[in-house]
XYZ file of C-alpha atoms in Angstrom:
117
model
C -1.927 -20.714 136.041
C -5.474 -21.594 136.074
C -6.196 -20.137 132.906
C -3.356 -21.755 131.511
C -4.765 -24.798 132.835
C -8.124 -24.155 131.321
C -6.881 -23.530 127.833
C -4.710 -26.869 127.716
C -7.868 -29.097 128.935
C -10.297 -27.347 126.083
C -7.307 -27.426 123.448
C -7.133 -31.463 124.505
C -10.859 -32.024 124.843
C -10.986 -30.600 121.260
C -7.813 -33.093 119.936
C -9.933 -35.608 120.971
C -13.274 -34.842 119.898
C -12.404 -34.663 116.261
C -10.794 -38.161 116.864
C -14.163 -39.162 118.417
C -15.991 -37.590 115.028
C -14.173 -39.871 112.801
C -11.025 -37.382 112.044
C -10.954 -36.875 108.410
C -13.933 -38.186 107.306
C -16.011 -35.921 109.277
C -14.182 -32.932 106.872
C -16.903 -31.517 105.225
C -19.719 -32.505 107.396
C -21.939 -29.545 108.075
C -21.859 -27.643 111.403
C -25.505 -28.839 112.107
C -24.310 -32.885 112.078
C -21.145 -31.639 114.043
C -23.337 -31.034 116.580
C -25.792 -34.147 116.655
C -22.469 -35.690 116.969
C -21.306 -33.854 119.755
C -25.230 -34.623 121.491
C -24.741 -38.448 120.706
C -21.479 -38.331 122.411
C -22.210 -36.642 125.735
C -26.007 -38.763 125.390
C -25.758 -42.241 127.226
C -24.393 -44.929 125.067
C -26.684 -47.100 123.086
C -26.603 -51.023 121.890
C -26.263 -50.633 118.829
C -24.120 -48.029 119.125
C -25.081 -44.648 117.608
C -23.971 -43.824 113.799
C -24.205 -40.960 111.449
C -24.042 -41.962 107.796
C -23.197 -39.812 104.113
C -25.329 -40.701 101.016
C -26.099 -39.192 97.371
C -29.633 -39.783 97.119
C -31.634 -36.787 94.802
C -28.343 -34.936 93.665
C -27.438 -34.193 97.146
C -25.264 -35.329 100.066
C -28.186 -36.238 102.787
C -27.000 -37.488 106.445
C -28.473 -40.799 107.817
C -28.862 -41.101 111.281
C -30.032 -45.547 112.055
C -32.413 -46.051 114.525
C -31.595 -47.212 117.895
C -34.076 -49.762 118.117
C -36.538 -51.598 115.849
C -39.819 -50.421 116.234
C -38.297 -46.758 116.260
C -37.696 -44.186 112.833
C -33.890 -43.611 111.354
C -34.052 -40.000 110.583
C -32.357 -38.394 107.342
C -31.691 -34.933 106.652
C -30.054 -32.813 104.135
C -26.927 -30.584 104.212
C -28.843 -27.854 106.393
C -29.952 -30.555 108.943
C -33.783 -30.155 107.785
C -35.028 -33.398 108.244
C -36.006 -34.969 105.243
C -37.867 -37.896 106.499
C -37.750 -41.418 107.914
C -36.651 -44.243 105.400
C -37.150 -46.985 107.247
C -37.635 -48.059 110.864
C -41.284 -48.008 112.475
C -43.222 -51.017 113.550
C -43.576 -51.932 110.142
C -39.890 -51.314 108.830
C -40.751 -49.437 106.380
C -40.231 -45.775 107.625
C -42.835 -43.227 107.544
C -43.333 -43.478 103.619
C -42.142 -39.641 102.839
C -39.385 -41.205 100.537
C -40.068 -44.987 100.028
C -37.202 -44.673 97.024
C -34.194 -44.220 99.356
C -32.861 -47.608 100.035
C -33.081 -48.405 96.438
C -31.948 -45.035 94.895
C -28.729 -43.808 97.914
C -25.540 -44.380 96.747
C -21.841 -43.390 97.732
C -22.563 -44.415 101.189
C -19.595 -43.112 103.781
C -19.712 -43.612 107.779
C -18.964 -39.960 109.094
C -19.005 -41.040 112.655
C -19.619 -44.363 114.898
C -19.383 -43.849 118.418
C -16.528 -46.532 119.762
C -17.253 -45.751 123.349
């Protein structure tokens, strides 16, 4: 019975995780984002809440990751989770000036999770 028990809450849990991950337009998202997501989730809640964007930018899909408060980096990475750099953020909003083109050149921008907590 316990086991049976233990199945049907991790079964569940996973139901409503991949609600949690934005359902369908998480499909595709690498393993590596999967799992920032699932760290964001079990993390404290922030205000803003926490957000993991899609872009093209370079001929790739890259992952954009805003920054929880002002004076602090957004991150971006590519498909493998390597981050690429920090667009913009920092105390002078710029980002760390790795890839000053991004705001200008990203396009086909899709939310891949928000968390609605």
């Amino acid at each position: 019975m316990k086991k049976a028990l233990f199945l049907l809450l991790v079964v569940c849990n996973a139901c409503s995780t991949s609600q949690k991950t934005g359902g369908d337009s998480s499909k595709g998202t690498p393993v590596c984002i999967k799992q920032l997501i699932k760290k964001f989730e079990i993390a404290k809640k922030q205000n803003p809440p926490r957000s993991i964007y899609s872009y093209r930018y370079n001929d790739q899909t890259v992952y954009y990751v805003p920054a929880i408060c002002c004076d602090q980096y957004s991150d971006l990475y590519d498909s493998d989770c390597n981050l690429i750099g920090h667009p913009d953020g920092g105390f002078t909003g710029r980002g760390d000036g790795w890839i000053p083109d991004f705001n200008e050149a990203k396009t086909e921008k899709k939310l891949i999770w928000k968390d609605s907590r």
